[in-house]
Coordinates of C-alpha atoms in Angstrom, one line a residue:
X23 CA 49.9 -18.3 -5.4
X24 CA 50.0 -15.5 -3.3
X25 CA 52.6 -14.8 -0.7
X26 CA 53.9 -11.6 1.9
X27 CA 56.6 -10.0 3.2
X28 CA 56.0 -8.5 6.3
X29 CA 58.2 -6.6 8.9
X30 CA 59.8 -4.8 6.4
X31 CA 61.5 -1.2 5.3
X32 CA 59.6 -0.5 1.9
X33 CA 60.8 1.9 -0.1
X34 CA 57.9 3.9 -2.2
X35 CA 58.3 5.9 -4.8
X36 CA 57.5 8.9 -2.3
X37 CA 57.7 7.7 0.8
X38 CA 59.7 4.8 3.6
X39 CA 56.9 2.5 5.2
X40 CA 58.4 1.3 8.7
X41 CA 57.3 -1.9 9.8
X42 CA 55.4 -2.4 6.2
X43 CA 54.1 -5.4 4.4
X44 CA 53.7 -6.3 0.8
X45 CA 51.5 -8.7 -1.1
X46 CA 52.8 -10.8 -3.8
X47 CA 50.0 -12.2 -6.3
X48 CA 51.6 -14.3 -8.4
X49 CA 53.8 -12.2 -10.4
X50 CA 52.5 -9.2 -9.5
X51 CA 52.5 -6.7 -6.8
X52 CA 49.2 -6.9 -5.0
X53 CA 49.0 -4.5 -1.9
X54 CA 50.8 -2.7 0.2
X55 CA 50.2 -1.7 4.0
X56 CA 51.7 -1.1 7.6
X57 CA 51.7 -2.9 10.6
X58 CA 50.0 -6.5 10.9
X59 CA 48.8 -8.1 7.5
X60 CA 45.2 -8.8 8.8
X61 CA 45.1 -12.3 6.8
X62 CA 48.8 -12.8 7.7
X63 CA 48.1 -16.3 9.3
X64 CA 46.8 -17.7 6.4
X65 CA 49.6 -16.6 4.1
X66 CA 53.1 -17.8 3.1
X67 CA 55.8 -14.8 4.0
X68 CA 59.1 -14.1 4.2
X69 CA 59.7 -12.0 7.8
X70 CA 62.2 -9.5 6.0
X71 CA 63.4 -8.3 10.1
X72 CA 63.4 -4.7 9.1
X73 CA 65.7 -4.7 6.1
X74 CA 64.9 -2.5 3.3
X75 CA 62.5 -4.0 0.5
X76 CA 63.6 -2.4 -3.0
X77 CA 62.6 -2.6 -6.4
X78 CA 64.9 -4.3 -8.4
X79 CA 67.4 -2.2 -10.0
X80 CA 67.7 -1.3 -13.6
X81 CA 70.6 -0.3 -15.7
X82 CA 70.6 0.6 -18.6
X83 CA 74.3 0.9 -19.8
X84 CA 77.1 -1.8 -18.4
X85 CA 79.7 -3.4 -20.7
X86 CA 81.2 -5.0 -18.2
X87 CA 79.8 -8.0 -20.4
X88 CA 82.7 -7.3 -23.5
X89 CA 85.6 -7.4 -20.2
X90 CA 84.0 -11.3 -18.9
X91 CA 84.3 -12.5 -22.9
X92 CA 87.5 -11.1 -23.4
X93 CA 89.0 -10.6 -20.3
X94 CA 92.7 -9.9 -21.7
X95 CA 93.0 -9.1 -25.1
X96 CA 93.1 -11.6 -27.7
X97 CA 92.0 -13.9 -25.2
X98 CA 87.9 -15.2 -25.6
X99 CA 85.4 -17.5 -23.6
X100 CA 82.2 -18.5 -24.8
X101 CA 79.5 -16.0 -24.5
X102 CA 77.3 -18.7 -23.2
X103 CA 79.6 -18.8 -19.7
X104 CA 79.9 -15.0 -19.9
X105 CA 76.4 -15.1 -19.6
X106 CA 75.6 -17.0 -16.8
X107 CA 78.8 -14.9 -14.6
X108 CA 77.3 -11.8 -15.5
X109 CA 74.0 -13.2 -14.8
X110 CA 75.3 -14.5 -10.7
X111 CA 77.1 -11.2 -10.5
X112 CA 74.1 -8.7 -11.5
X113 CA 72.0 -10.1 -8.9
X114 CA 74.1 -10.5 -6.3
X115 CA 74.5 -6.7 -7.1
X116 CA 71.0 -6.1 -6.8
X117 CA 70.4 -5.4 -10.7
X118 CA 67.4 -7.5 -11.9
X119 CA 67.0 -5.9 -15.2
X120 CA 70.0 -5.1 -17.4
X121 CA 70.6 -3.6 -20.7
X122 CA 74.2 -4.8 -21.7
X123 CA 76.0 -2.2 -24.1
X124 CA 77.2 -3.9 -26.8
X125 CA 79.8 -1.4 -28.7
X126 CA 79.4 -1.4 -32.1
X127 CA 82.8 -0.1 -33.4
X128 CA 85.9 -1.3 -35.0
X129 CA 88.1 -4.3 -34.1
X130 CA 90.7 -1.6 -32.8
X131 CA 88.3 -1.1 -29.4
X132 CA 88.2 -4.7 -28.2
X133 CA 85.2 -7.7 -27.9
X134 CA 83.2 -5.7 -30.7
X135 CA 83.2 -8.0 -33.5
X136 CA 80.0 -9.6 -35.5
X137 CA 80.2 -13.0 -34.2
X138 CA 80.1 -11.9 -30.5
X139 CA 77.0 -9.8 -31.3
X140 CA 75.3 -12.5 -32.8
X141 CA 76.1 -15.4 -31.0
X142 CA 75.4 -12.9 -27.9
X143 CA 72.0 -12.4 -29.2
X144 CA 71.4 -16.0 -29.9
X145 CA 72.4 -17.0 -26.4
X146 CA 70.3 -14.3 -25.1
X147 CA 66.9 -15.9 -27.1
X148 CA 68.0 -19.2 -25.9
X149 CA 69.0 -18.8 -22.2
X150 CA 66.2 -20.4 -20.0
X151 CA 68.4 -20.8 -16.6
X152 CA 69.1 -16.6 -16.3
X153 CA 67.4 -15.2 -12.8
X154 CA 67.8 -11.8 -14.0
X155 CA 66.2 -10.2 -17.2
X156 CA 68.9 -9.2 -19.8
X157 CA 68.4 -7.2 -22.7
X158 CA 70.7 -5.2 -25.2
X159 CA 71.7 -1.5 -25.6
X160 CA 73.7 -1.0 -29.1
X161 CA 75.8 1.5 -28.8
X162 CA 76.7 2.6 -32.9
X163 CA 79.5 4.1 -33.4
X164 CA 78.8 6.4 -36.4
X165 CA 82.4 6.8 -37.2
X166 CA 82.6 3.9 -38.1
X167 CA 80.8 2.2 -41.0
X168 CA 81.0 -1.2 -39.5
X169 CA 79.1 0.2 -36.6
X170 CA 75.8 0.5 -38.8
X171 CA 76.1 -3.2 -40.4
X172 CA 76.4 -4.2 -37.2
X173 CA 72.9 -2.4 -36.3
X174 CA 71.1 -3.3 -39.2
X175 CA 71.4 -7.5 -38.6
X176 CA 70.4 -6.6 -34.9
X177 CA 67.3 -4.9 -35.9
X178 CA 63.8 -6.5 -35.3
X179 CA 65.4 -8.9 -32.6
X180 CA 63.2 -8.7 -29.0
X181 CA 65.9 -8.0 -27.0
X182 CA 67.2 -5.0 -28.5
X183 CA 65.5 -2.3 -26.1
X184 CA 67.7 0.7 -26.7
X185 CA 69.8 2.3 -29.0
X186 CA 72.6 5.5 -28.0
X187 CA 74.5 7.2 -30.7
X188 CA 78.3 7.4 -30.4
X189 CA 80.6 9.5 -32.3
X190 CA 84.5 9.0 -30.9
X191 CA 86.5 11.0 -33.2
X192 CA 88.9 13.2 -31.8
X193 CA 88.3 16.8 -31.0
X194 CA 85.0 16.7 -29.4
X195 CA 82.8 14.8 -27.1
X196 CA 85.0 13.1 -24.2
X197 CA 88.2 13.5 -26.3
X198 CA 88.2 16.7 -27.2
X199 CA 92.3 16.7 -28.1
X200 CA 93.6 14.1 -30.8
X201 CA 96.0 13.5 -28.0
X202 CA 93.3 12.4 -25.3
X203 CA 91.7 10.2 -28.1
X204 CA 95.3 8.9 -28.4
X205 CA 96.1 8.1 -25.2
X206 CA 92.9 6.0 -24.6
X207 CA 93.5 4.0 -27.7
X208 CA 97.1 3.1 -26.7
X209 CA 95.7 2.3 -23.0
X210 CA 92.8 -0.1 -24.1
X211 CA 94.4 -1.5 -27.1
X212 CA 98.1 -1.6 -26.8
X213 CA 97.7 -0.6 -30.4
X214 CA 100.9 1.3 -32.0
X215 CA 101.5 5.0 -32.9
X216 CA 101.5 3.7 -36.6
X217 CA 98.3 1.8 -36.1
X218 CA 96.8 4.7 -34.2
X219 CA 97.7 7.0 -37.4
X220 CA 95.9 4.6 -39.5
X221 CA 92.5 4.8 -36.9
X222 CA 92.9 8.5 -37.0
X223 CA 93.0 8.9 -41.3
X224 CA 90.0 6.6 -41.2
X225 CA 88.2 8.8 -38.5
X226 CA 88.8 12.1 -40.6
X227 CA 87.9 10.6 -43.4
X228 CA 84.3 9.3 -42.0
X229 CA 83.2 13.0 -40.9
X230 CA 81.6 14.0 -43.8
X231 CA 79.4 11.1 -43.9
X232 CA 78.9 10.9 -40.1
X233 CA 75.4 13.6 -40.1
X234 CA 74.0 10.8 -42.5
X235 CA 74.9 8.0 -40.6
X236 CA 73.2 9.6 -37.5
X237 CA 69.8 10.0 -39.6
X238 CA 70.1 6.2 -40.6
X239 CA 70.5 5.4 -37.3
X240 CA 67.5 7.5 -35.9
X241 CA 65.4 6.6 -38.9
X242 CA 66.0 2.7 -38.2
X243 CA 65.6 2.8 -34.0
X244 CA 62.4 4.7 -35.0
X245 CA 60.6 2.3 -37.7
X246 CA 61.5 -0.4 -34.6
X247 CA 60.3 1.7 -31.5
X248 CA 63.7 2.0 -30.1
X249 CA 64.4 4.3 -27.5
X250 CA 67.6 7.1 -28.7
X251 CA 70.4 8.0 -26.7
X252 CA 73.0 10.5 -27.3
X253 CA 76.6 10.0 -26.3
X254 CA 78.7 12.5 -24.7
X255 CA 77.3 15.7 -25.8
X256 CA 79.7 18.8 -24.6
X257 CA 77.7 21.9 -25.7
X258 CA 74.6 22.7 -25.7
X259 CA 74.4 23.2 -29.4
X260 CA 75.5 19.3 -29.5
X261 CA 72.3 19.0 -27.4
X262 CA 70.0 20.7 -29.4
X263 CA 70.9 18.7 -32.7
X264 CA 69.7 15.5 -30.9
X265 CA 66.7 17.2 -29.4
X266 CA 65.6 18.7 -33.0
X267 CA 66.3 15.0 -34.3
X268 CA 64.2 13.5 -32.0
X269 CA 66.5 11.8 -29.7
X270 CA 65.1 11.9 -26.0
X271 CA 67.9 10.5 -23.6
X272 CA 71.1 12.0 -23.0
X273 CA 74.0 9.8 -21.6
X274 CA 77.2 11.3 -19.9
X275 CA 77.1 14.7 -20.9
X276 CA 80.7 16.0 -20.3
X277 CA 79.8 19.5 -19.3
X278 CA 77.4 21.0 -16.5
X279 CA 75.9 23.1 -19.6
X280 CA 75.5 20.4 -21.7
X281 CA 73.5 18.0 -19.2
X282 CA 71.7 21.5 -18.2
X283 CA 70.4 22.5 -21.8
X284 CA 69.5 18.3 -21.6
X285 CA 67.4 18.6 -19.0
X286 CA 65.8 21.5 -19.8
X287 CA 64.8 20.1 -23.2
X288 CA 63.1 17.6 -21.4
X289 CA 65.6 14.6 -22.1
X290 CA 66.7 12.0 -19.7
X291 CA 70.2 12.6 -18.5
X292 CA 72.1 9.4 -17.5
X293 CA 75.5 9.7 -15.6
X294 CA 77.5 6.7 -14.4
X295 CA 77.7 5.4 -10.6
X296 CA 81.0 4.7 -10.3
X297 CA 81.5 8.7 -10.9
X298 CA 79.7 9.2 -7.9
X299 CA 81.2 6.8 -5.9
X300 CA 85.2 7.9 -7.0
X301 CA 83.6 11.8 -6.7
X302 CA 84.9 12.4 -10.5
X303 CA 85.0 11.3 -13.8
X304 CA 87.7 8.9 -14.9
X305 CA 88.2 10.5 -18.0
X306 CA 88.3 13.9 -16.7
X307 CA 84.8 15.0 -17.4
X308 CA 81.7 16.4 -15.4
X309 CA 81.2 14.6 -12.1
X310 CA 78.1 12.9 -11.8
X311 CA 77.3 14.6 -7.9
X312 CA 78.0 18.1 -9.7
X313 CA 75.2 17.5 -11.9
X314 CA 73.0 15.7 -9.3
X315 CA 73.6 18.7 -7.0
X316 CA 72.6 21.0 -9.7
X317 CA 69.2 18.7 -10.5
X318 CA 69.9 17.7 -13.9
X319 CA 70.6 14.1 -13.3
X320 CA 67.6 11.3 -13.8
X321 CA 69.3 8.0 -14.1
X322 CA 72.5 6.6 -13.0
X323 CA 74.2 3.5 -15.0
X324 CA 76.4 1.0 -13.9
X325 CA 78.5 2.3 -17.3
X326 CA 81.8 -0.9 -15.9
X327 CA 81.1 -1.5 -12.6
X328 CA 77.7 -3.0 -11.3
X329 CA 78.4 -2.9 -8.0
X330 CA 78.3 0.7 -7.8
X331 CA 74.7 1.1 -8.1
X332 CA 73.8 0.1 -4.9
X333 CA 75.8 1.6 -2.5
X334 CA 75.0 5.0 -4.4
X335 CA 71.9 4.9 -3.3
X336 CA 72.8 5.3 0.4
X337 CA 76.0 7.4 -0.3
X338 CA 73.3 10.2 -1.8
X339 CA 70.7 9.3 1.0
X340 CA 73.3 9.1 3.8
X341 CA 74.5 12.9 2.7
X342 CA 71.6 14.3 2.8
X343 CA 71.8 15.0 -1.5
X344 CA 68.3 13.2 -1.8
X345 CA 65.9 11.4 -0.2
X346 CA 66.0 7.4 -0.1
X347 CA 63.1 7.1 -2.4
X348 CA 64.4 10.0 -4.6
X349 CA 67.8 7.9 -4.6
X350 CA 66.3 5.1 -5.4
X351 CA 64.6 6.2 -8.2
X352 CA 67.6 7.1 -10.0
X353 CA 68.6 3.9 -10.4
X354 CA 64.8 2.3 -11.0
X355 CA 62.1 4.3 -12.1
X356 CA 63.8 6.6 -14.1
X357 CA 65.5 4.2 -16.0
X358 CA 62.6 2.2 -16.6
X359 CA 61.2 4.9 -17.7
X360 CA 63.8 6.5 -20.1
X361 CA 63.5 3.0 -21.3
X362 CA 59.7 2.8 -21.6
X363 CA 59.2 -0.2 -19.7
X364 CA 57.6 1.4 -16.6
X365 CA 54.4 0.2 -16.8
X366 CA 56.0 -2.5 -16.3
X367 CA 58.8 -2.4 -13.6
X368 CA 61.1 -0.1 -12.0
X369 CA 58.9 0.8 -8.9
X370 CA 57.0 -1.0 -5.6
X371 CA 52.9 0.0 -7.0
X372 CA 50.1 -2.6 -7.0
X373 CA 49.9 -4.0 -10.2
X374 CA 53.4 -3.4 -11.6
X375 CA 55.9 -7.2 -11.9
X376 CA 57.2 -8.0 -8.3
X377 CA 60.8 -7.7 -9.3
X378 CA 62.5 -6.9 -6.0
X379 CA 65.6 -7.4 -3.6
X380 CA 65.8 -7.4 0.4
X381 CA 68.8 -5.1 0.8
X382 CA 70.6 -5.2 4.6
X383 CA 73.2 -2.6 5.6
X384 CA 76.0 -4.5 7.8
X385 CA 76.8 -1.0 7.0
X386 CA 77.6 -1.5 3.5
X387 CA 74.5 -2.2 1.8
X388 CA 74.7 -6.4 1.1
X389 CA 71.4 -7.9 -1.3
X390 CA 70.1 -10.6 1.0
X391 CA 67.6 -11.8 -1.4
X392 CA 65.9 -10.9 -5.2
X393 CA 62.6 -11.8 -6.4
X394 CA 62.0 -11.5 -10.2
X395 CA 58.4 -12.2 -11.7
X396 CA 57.8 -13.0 -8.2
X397 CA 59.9 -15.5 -7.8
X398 CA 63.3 -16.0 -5.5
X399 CA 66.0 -16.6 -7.8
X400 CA 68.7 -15.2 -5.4
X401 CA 69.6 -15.4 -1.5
X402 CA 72.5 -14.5 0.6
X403 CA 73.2 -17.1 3.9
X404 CA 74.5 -15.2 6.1
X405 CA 76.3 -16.5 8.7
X406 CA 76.7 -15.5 12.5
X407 CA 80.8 -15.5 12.6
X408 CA 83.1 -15.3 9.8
X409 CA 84.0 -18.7 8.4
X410 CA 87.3 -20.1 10.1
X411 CA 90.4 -20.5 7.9
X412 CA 92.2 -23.5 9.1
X413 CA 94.5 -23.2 12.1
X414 CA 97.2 -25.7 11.9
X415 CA 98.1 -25.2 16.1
X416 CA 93.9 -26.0 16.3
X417 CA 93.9 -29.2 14.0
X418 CA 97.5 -30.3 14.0
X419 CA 97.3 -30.4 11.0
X420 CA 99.6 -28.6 8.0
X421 CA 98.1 -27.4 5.0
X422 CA 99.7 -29.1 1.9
X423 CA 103.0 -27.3 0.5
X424 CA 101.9 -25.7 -2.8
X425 CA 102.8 -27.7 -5.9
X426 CA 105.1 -25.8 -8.5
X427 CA 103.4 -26.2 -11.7
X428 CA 105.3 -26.0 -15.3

């Protein structure tokens, strides 16, 4: 079946196509063009009214996946209906394609246990009423042993499409005091200073094994294909360890030098959105428009927020920091291809999967629909007037006296 949207703002990957049109052949993008479709009449299409035609974004790092299963601690729901939430929420953010980062850590750092990855995995393999494409980033923590068991039962499983190296331990990295590492640990856990004692002594007592831990890990993403993040890095000498190992992706460098000597080694350098939207780090580190200012930025992440990925792209547009399509990129092409998936999708070419949203700014930009494989699997109604609460002087009627409950 082939179908069109006509009338529309498409963004390229080098260029804005006013009044533009796009074939859909099946699946796939077909052709693209300006002005009046000359088969138009004969076609199915969706009249888009001038709002901006996107590829469907990509992220590559979220875990806002762990904070839906266990949204206080100690308290669980079924990964199953974490699923399908996350799966209604990416979309109505615009994300079509998401890698969730599954921490693979100790029990002292929240939903990172083995069950949740594995029944995670199995709900993944079985889910047939997803409209968005989901796939797993492990994030090891080679600090910790359990980290690495945790990989090795994942390995070989279709969905795992990326792989970063973490190493938490105090003194380097993003806590680069023992009493920032502290601090974090007591704020995310609630755990006590005794208890954080006890995670430190394991910590120190991992280092020495930690450079052999980080070959395992490179050795096993390897055998299986998997793209290699690092985590962090804060020098440049941090940086070129990974790039001597191999390791081609560089995720929140905490240092202008460090994503610098990243980039210049030729690895993708991921920052987060929400860092761009807040204009800083939360933890203190680089900020992300620092480093896109300085060119040594190539992806952006939804890292806990997924709604910051979209209004990024005009933030950066709107101030002049890049172009649209260069904006765009950063949050679709580039990923896919850190990811080695595009060939695939990530960008509006004949050829590549038609995944794609209708994005409308009302000014803040609002996904009005999003096509994946093609299909529509997401729309906004809008409506003309806001939606009336009820007025009691309108109806004459009260509403009903809340009920205590016990």
């Amino acid at each position: 079946m082939q179908y069109l949207f006509t009338n529309a703002t498409v963004v390229l990957p080098d260029r804005v196509v006013e009044e533009g049109w796009v074939v859909i052949d099946r699946d796939r993008i077909g052709a693209i063009g300006r002005g009046a479709h000359p088969y138009a009449a004969t076609m199915p299409q969706f009249d888009l009214n001038g709002a901006y035609l996107l590829p469907g974004l990509i992220d590559l790092h979220c875990d806002a996946i762990e904070k839906l299963v266990q949204p206080r601690p100690g308290v669980e729901i079924e990964a199953g209906i974490a699923l399908h939430a996350a799966d209604r929420l990416l979309l109505g953010c615009g994300v079509t394609c998401q890698f969730h980062a599954l921490s693979l850590d100790d029990a002292e750092f929240g939903v990172r246990s083995d069950r949740f990855v594995s029944d995670f995995l199995h709900r993944l393999s079985a889910e047939r009423h997803c409209g968005a494409r989901h796939l797993v980033h492990a994030r090891v923590e080679v600090s910790s042993e359990r980290g690495l068991e945790a990989l090795k039962t994942m390995l070989g499983h279709p969905l795992l499409r990326l792989v970063s190296i973490m190493d938490h331990s105090p003194g380097q990295g993003q806590y680069t005091t023992e009493a920032a590492f502290r601090h974090y640990v007591a704020k995310t856990t609630g755990r006590s200073e005794d208890e954080i004692d006890e995670l430190l002594a394991r910590k120190r007592a991992a280092q020495s094994d930690v450079p052999n831990r980080i070959r395992q890990v490179i050795a096993w993403a390897t055998k299986y294909g998997l793209p290699i993040a690092s985590h962090d890095d804060d020098t440049p000498e941090r940086v070129a360890q990974w790039v001597e190992l191999g390791v081609k992706i560089a995720e929140f460098p905490t240092t202008l030098a460090a994503a610098q000597a990243a980039h210049a080694a030729g690895m993708a350098v991921g920052m987060g959105a929400p860092n761009v939207l807040r204009g800083k780090s939360s933890g203190g580190n680089l900020s992300a428009l620092t480093a896109i200012e300085a060119g040594v930025v190539d992806w952006l992440c939804a890292d806990y927020y997924p709604a910051s990925l979209l209004p990024v792209i005009f933030r950066l547009a709107d101030r002049g920091t890049l172009s649209l399509p260069a904006a765009v990129a950063l949050v679709s092409h580039h990923p896919a291809r850190a990811a080695g998936i595009d060939h695939l999708i990530g960008s509006i070419q004949p050829g590549l999967i038609a995944d794609l949203i209708v994005v409308r700014r009302m000014p803040d930009p609002v996904v009005q629909q999003v096509f994946v494989n093609g299909k529509l699997v997401y729309t906004l109604q809008e409506q003309n007037e806001p939606l009336p609460f009820p007025d009691r002087h309108r109806t004459g009627e009260e509403l009903p006296a809340p009920r205590e409950h016990r």
